[in-house]
XYZ file of C-alpha atoms in Angstrom:
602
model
C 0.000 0.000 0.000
C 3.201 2.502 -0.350
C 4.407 4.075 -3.818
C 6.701 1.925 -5.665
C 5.486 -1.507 -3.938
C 5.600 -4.559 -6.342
C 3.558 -7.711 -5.085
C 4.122 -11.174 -7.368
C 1.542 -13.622 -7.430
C 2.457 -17.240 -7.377
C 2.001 -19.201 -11.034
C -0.795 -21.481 -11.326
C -3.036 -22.238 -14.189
C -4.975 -19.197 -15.815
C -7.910 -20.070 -17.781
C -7.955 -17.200 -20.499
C -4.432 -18.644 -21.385
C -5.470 -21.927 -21.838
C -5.008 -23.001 -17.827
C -1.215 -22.759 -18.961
C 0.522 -21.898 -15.817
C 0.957 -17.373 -15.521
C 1.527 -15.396 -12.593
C 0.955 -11.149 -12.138
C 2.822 -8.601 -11.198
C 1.136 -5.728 -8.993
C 1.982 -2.479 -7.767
C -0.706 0.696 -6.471
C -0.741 3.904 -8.193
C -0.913 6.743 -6.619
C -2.201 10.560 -7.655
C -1.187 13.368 -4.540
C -0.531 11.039 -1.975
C -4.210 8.869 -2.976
C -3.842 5.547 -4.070
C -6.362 5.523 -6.857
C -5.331 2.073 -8.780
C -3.354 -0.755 -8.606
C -1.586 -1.453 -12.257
C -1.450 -5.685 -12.628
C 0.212 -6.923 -15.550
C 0.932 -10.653 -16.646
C 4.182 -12.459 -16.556
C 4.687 -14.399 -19.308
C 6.764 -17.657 -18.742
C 8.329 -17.764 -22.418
C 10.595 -14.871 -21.662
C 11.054 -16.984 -18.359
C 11.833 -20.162 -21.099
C 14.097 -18.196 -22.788
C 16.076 -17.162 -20.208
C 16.684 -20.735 -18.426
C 16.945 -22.698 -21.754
C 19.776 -20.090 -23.137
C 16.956 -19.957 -26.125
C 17.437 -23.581 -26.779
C 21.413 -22.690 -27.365
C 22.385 -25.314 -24.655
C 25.982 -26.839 -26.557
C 26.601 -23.103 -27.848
C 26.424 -22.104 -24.107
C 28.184 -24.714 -22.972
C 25.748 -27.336 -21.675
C 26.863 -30.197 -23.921
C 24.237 -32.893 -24.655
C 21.966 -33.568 -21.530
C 23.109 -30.303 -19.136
C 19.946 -27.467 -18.265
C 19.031 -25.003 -15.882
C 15.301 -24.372 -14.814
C 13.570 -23.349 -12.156
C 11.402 -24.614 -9.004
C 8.955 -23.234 -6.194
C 8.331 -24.313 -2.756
C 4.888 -23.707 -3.075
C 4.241 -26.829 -4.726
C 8.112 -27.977 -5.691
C 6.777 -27.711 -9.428
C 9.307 -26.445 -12.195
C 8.606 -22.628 -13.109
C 10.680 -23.526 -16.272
C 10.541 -25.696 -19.207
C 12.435 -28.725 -19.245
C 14.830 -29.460 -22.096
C 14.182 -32.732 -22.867
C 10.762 -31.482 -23.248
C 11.745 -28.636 -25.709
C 13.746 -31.412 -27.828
C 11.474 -34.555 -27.515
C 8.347 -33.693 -25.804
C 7.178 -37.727 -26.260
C 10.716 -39.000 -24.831
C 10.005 -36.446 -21.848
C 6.698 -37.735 -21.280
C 7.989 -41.279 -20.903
C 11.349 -40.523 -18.580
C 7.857 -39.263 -16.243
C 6.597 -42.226 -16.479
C 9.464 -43.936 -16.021
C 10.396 -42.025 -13.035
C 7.113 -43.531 -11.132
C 5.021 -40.799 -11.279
C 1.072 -41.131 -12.355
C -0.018 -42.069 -15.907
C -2.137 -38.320 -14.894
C 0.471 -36.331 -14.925
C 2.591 -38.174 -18.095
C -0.380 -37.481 -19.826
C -0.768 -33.918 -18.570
C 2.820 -33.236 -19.700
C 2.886 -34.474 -23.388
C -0.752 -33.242 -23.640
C 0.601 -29.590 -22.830
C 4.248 -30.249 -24.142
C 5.574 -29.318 -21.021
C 5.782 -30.556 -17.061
C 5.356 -26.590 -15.655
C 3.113 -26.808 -12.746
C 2.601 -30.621 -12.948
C 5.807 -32.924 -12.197
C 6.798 -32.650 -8.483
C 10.435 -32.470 -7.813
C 11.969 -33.782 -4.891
C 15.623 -33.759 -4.809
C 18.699 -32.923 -2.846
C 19.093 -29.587 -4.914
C 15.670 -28.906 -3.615
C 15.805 -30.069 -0.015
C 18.689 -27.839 0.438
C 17.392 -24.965 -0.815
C 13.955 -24.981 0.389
C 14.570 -26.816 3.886
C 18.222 -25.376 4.534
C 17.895 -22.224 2.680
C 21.994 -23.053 1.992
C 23.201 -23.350 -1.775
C 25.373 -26.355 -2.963
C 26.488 -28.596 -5.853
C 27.427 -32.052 -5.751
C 26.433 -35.839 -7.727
C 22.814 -37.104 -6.758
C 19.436 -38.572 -8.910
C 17.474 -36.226 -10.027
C 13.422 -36.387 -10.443
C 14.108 -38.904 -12.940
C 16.136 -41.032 -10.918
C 18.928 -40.146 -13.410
C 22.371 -39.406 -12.063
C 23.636 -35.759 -12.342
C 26.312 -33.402 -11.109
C 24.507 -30.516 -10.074
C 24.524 -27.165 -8.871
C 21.945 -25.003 -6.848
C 21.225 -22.389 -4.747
C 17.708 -20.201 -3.609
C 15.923 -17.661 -4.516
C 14.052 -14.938 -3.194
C 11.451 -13.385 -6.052
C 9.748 -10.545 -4.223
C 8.984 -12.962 -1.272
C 8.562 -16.513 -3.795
C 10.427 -18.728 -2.636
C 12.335 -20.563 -5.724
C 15.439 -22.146 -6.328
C 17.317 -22.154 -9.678
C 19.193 -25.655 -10.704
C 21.492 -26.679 -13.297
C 22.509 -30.054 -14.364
C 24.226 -32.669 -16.293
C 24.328 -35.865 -16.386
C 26.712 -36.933 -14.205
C 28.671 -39.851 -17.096
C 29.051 -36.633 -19.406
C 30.095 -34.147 -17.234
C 33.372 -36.562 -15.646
C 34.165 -37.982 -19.059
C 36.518 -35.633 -19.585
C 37.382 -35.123 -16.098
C 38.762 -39.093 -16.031
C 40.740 -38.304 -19.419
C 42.252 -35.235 -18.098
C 43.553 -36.819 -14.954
C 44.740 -39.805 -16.531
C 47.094 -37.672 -18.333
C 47.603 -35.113 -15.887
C 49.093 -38.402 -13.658
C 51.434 -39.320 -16.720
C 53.017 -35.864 -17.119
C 53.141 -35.170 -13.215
C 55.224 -37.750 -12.447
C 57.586 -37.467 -15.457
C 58.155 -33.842 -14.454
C 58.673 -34.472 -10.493
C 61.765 -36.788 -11.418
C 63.335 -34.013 -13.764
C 62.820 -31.830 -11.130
C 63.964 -33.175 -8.139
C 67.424 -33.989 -9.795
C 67.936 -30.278 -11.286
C 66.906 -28.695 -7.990
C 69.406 -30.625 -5.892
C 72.039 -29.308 -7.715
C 70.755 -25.614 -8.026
C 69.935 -25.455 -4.223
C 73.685 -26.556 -3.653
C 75.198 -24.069 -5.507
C 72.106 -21.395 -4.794
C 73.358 -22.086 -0.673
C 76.851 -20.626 -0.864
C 76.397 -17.611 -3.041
C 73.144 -16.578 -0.261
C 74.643 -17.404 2.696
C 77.329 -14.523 2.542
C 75.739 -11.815 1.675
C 72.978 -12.349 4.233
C 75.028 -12.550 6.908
C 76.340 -9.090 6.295
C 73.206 -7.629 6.398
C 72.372 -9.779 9.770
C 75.213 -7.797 11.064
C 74.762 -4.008 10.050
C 70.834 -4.641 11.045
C 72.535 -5.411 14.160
C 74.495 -2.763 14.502
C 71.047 -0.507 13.688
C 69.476 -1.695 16.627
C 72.181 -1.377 18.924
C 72.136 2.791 18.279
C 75.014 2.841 16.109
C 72.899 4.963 13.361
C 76.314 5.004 10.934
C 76.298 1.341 10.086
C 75.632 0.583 6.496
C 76.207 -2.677 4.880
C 78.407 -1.554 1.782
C 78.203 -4.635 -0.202
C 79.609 -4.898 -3.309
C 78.538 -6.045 -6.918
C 75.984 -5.665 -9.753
C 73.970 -8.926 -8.814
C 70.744 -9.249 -6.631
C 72.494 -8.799 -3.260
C 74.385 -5.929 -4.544
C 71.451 -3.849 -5.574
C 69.603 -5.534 -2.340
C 72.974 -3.780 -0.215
C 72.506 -0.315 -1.972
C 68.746 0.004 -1.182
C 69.536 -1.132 2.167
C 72.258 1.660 2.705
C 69.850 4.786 1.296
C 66.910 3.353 3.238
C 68.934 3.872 6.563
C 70.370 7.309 5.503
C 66.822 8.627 4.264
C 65.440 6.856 7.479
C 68.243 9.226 10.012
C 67.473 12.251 8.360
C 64.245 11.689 9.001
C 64.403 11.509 12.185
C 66.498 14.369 12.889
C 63.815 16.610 11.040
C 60.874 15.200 13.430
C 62.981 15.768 16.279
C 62.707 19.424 14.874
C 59.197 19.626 14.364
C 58.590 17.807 17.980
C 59.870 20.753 19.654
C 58.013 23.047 17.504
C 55.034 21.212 18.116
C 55.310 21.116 21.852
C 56.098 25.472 21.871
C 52.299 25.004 19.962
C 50.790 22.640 22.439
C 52.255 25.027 25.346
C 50.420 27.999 23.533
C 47.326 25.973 23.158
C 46.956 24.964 26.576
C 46.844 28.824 27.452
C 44.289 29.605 25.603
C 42.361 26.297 26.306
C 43.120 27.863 29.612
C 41.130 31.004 29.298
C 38.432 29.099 27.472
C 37.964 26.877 30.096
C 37.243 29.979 32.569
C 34.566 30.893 30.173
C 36.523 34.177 28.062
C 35.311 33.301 24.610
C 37.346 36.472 23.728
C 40.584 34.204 24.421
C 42.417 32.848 20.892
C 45.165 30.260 20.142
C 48.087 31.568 18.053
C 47.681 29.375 14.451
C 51.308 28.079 13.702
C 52.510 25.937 10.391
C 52.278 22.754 12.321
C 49.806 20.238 12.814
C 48.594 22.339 16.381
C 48.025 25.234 13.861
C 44.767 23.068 12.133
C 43.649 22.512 16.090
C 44.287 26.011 17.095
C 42.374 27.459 14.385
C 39.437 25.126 15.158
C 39.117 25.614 18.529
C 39.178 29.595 17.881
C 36.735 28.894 14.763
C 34.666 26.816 17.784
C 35.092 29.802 20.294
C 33.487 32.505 17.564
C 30.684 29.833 17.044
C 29.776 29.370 20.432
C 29.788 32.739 21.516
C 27.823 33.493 18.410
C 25.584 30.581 19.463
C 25.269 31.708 22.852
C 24.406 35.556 21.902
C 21.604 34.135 20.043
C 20.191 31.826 22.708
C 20.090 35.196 25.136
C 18.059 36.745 22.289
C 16.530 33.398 22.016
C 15.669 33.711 25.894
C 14.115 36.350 26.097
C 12.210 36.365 23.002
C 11.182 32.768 24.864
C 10.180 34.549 27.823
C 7.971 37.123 25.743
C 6.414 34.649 23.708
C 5.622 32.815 27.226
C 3.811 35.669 28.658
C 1.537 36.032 25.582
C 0.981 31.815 25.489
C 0.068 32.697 29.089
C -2.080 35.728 29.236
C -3.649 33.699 26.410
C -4.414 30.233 28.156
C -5.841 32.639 30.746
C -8.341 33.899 28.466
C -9.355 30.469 27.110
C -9.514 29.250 30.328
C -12.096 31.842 31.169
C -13.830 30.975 27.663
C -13.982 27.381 28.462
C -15.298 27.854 31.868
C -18.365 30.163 30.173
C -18.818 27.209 27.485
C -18.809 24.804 30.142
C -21.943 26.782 31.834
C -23.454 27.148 28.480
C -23.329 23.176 27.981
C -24.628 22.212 31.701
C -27.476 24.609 30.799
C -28.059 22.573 27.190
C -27.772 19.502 29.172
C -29.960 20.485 31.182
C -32.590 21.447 28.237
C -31.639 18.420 26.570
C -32.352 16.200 29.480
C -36.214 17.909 29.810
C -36.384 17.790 26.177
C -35.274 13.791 26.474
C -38.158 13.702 28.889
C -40.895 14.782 27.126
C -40.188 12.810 23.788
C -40.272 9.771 25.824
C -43.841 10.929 27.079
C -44.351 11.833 23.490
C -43.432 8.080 22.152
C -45.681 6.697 25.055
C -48.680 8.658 23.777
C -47.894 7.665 20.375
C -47.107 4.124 21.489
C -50.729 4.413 23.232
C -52.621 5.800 20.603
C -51.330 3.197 18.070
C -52.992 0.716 19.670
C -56.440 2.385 20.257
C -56.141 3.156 16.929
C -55.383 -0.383 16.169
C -58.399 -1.484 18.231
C -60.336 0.910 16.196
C -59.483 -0.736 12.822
C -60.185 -4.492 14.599
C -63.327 -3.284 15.063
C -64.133 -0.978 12.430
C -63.381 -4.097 10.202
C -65.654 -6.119 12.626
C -68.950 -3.486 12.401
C -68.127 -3.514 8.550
C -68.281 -6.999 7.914
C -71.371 -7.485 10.342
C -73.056 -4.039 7.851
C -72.103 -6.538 5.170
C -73.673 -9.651 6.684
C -77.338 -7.362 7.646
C -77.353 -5.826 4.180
C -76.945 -9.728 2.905
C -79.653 -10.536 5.129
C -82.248 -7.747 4.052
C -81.743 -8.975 0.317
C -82.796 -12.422 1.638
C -85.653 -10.974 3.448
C -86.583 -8.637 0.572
C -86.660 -11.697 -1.547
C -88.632 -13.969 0.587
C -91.047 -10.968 1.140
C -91.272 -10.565 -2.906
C -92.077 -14.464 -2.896
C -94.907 -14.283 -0.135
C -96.307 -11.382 -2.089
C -96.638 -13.710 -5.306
C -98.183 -16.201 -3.076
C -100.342 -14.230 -1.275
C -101.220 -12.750 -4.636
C -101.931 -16.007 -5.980
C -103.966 -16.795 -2.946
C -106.189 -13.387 -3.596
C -107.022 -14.884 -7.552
C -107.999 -18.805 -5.416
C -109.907 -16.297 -3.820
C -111.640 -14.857 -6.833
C -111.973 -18.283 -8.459
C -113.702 -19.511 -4.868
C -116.475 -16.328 -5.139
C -117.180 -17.550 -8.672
C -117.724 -21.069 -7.430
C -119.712 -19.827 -4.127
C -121.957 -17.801 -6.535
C -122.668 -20.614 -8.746
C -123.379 -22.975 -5.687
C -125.940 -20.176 -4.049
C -127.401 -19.638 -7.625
C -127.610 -23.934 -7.473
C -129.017 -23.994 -3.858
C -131.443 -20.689 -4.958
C -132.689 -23.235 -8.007
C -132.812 -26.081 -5.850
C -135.032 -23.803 -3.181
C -137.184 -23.017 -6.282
C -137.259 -26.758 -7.281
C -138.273 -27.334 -3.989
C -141.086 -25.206 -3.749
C -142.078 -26.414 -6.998
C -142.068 -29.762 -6.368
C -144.000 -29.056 -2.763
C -147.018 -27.144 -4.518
C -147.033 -30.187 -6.973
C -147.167 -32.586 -3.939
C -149.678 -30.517 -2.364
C -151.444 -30.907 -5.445
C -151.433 -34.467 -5.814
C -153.023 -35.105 -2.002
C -151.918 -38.319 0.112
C -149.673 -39.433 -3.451
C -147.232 -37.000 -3.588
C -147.246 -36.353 0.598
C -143.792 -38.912 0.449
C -142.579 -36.726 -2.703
C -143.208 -33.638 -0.539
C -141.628 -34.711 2.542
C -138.220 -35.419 -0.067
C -138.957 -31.580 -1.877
C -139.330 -30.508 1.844
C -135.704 -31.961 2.638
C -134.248 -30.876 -0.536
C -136.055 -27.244 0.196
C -133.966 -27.330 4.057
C -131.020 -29.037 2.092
C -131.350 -26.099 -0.463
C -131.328 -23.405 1.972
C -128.615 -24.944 4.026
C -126.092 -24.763 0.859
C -127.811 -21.055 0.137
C -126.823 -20.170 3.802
C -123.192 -21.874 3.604
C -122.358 -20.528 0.413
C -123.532 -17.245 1.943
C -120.765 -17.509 4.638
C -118.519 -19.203 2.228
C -118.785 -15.438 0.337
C -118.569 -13.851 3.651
C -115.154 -15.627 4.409
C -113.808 -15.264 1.040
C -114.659 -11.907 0.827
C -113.168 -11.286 4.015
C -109.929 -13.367 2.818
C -109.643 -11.257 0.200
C -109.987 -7.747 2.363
C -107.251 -9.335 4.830
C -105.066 -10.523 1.115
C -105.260 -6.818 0.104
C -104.216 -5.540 3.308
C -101.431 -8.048 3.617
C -100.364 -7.075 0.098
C -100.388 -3.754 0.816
C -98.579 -4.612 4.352
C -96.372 -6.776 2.326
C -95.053 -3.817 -0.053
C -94.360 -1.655 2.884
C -92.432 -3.761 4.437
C -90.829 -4.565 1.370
C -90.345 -0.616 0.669
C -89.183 -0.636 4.282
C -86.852 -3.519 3.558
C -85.337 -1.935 0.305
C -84.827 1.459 2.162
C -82.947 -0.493 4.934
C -80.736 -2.270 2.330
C -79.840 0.945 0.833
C -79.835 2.360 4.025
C -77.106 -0.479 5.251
C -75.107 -0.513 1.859
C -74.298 3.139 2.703
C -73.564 2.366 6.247
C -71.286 -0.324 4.613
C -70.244 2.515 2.472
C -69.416 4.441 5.477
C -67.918 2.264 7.679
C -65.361 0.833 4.754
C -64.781 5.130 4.452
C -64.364 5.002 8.022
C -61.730 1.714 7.961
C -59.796 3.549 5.376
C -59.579 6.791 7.539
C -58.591 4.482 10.318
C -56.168 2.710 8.851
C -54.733 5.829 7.203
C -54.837 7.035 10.991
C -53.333 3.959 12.024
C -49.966 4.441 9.695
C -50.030 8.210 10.624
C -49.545 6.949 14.165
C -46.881 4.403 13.502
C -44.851 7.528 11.610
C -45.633 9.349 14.840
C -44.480 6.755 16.725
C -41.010 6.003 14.605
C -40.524 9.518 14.468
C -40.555 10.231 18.445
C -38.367 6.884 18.863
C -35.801 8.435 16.301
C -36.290 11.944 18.068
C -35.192 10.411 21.504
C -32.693 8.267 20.261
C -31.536 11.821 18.439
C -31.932 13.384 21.932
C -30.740 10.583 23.828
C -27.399 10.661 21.560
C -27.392 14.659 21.644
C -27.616 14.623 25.092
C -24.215 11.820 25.268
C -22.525 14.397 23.226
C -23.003 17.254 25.485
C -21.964 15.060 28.193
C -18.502 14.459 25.866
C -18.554 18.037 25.091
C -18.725 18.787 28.943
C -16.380 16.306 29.526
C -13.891 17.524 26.803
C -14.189 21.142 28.246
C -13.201 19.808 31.207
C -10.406 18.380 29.850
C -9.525 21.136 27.703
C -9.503 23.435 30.945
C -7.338 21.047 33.139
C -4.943 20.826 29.660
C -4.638 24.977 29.966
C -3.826 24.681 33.182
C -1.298 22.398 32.502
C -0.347 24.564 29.387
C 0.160 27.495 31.905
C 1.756 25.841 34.392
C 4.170 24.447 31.649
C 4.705 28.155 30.140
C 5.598 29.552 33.350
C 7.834 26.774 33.804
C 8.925 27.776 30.671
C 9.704 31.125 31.010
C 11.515 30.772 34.554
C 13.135 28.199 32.644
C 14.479 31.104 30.217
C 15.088 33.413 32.648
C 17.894 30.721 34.120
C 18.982 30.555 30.393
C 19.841 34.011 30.045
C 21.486 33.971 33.666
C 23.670 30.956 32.680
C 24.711 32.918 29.660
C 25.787 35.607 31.415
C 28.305 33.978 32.854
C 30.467 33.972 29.843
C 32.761 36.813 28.440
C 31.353 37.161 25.285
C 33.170 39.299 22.053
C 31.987 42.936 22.201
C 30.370 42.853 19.057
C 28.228 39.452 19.871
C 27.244 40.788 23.708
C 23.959 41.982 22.859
């Protein structure tokens, strides 16, 4: 998450490429100190390839006919690299896998994607080492084909991936030529040591006598040298080795004694400095900055001139820390007067927010009461609805019932109507019975007179004419009553009918009457309801209001609290600055003390 970061992902397969093996590269970008991207970009393994298979130049580069370097990781001790017996016989590859024991899978795998990256685990000493031991190394061992190799390895660190690079040969190629070479080497070594020994016995013979002189001479005069006598000098003669050896000898002695006669010199020069140094050190040291060393050619001239160089700086220094001081000590009094006044500020604030607390806490108060009273009326007005919806549905059930009154009604009208024309059709039949009986009566009389008429003959015919006469006005007297009931049937039909359509009017009026109380009372569930969500809005609203006034009322408290603080922090702040500025008045006291140059005193 810092500019110029670089994060690589480990490789495993990527589908776009095929689920070939790829791994990314990451780093954020940044715009005024923002990171506003991260830039990823894909590393591709054939540059990798290329670089571990010397672009398939292996004899050119030296690797003769089986050697190869490539690469593994520890995440899954898989090669990052392409094998070369898989660049130059991807089938022959493929079988040394199989060979090697591992799973027809992965043989298959590797000559179905011409390569083992990602898919042949290697375990190895090469690998052991430089994964377990972290330690690099070479040496003759099997490799992951169980083919001998002479090898050479080491780890690697790839922006925190842990690798290691390895390069082999087979190990019968690589000491061919190391057996031919020593065979010969062995020949020639041996022939040469004879020669040798018998021509160095003779030169070391003849070498021994013409040393031994010389070097005794200069054993002597070196002798001499470190016995004080500075005049000794070898003086050997001749132009050969020991000559020119004796020469060098003799002028490194005499440049040697001059030079020590020229730093006995300059040592008693030097101490006349040091002498003059001390005094002035002297003065220093009793804090007279006006005191300066002489500068001489010597060595003490370079110290001299830097302590004087250090004397002008600290007096410098120290005029400016007095101005420093008491610049300090003005500054102080201002930081002070200052804290005063904000102290007195935060003290007023501090009333101001116990007095808002105070309000806040009342305030608190009454929005609870308010949230109880909408709490409260929420559920009367939820009762209201319950049974708003109950007196509608029972409005709904009555106006039901007056249709099914209405209609029975209508049907008792039809049958009482019927009833009125049985009615009717009963006069008609009454009226012909009376006007039967009224013929009969006349029939009767008839058939007395003619009884009468006929003497003791017809007295047994009159006694029958006298029955039918009796039987005659019987049915003229029961169809009489018969009219008198039917007539009054049909009074009391016509009054029912007319009874009948007022209650049906009635009935009809108190259907319409209940389908706008239905009307109504669905008007008045709507209302309700409508009421009912005005409520709950009522009610969410003062719960939000005291949890607003609950929380403003925390953050006075924190407010108060931080005013607090912030007064106890200017009281620290003015205890500090008058620490402070006695601790600059001490300052310019301790300066004082010093002898300063006149033209750095101020």
């Amino acid at each position: 998450n810092a500019p110029g970061q670089v994060a690589l992902s480990e490789f495993g397969e990527y589908l776009p490429s095929y689920n070939d093996q790829a791994a990314f590269l990451g780093t954020p970008i940044f715009e005024n100190g923002k990171k506003i991207g991260v830039l990823v970009v894909q590393v591709s393994i054939d540059k990798i390839n290329a670089v571990m298979t010397s672009e398939g130049k292996w004899k050119e580069r030296g690797f003769g006919n089986s050697g190869e370097t490539y690469l593994v990781s520890s995440a899954d001790g898989t090669p990052r690299s392409i094998a070369r017996l898989a660049v130059e016989d991807i089938a022959a590859y493929a079988q040394s896998v199989r060979d090697a024991g591992f799973s027809p899978g992965v043989a298959n795998a590797v000559q179905a994607k011409g390569n083992g990256i990602g898919l042949v685990p290697i375990k190895t000493k090469a690998t052991e080492d430089a994964f377990e031991k972290n330690t690099a190394g070479f040496g003759v061992y099997p490799n992951y084909t169980k083919t001998q190799v002479l090898g050479a390895y080491a780890p690697l660190n790839v922006l925190g991936l842990k690798w290691a690079i390895i390069a082999e040969i087979k190990a019968e190629e690589a000491l061919a030529a190391v057996a031919a070479v020593r065979q010969r080497v062995v020949v020639w070594a041996t022939g040469i040591a004879v020669a040798l020994l018998g021509v160095g016995l003779l030169i070391a013979f003849s070498l021994l006598r013409a040393v031994t002189k010389p070097i005794t001479k200069l054993q002597e005069t070196v002798t001499k040298i470190s016995d004080g006598d500075f005049s000794a000098r070898s003086q050997l003669g001749g132009d050969d080795e020991f000559g020119d050896l004796s020469r060098a000898f003799d002028h490194l002695l005499d440049d040697r004694v001059a030079r020590l006669a020229d730093a006995e010199r300059e040592n008693e020069d030097l101490n006349n400095s040091v002498v003059q140094l001390l005094q002035a050190v002297a003065q220093l040291s009793n804090k007279d900055l006006t005191a300066k060393a002489p500068v001489t050619a010597n060595v003490i001239g370079t110290v001299s001139d830097s302590i004087n160089l250090l004397a002008y700086e600290t007096g410098r220094v120290l005029s400016e820390v007095t101005s420093i001081a008491a610049q300090v000590k003005l500054s102080t009094e201002r930081v002070k007067r200052q804290a005063e006044s904000v102290n007195a500020t935060a003290a007023a604030e501090r009333s101001d927010v116990e007095r808002a607390s105070e309000n806040l806490v009342n305030a608190s108060k009454v929005m609870t009461q308010v949230a109880e009273l909408a709490a409260a009326s929420n559920r009367a007005a939820e009762q209201a609805t319950t049974s708003t919806t109950t007196a509608l549905g029972s409005v709904n059930e009555t106006v039901r019932g007056m249709e099914g009154i209405r209609e029975s009604i209508a049907e008792s009208e039809k049958r009482i109507k019927r009833l009125g024309e049985r009615s009717q059709e009963i006069t008609g039949i009454v009226n012909l019975i009376n006007t039967i009986a009224e013929r009969t009566h006349v029939l009767a009389l008839n058939a007395s007179m003619q009884a009468a008429a006929a003497g003791d003959a017809g007295r047994g015919f009159a006694v029958v004419a006298e029955e039918v006469q009796r039987l005659a006005e019987s049915s003229r007297q029961a169809t009489q009553q018969i009219a008198q009931l039917v007539n009054n049937i049909q009074i009391e039909t016509s009054d029912t009918i007319n009874t009948v359509n007022k209650t049906i009017a009635q009935v009809v009026l108190g259907s319409e009457i209940a389908a706008r109380s239905g009307a109504q009372m669905r008007e008045t569930q709507q209302s309700t309801a409508s009421l009912v969500e005005l409520v709950k809005r009522i009610t969410s609203s003062a719960q939000v209001q005291m949890k607003i006034t609950t929380e403003l009322r925390n953050r006075v408290h924190q407010i108060g609290a931080s005013t607090e603080k912030t007064a106890a922090e200017i009281l620290l702040q003015s205890e500090a600055t008058a620490d402070l500025s006695k601790s600059a008045d001490r300052l310019v006291e301790s300066v004082r003390v010093f002898k300063l140059p006149t033209n750095r005193a101020a």
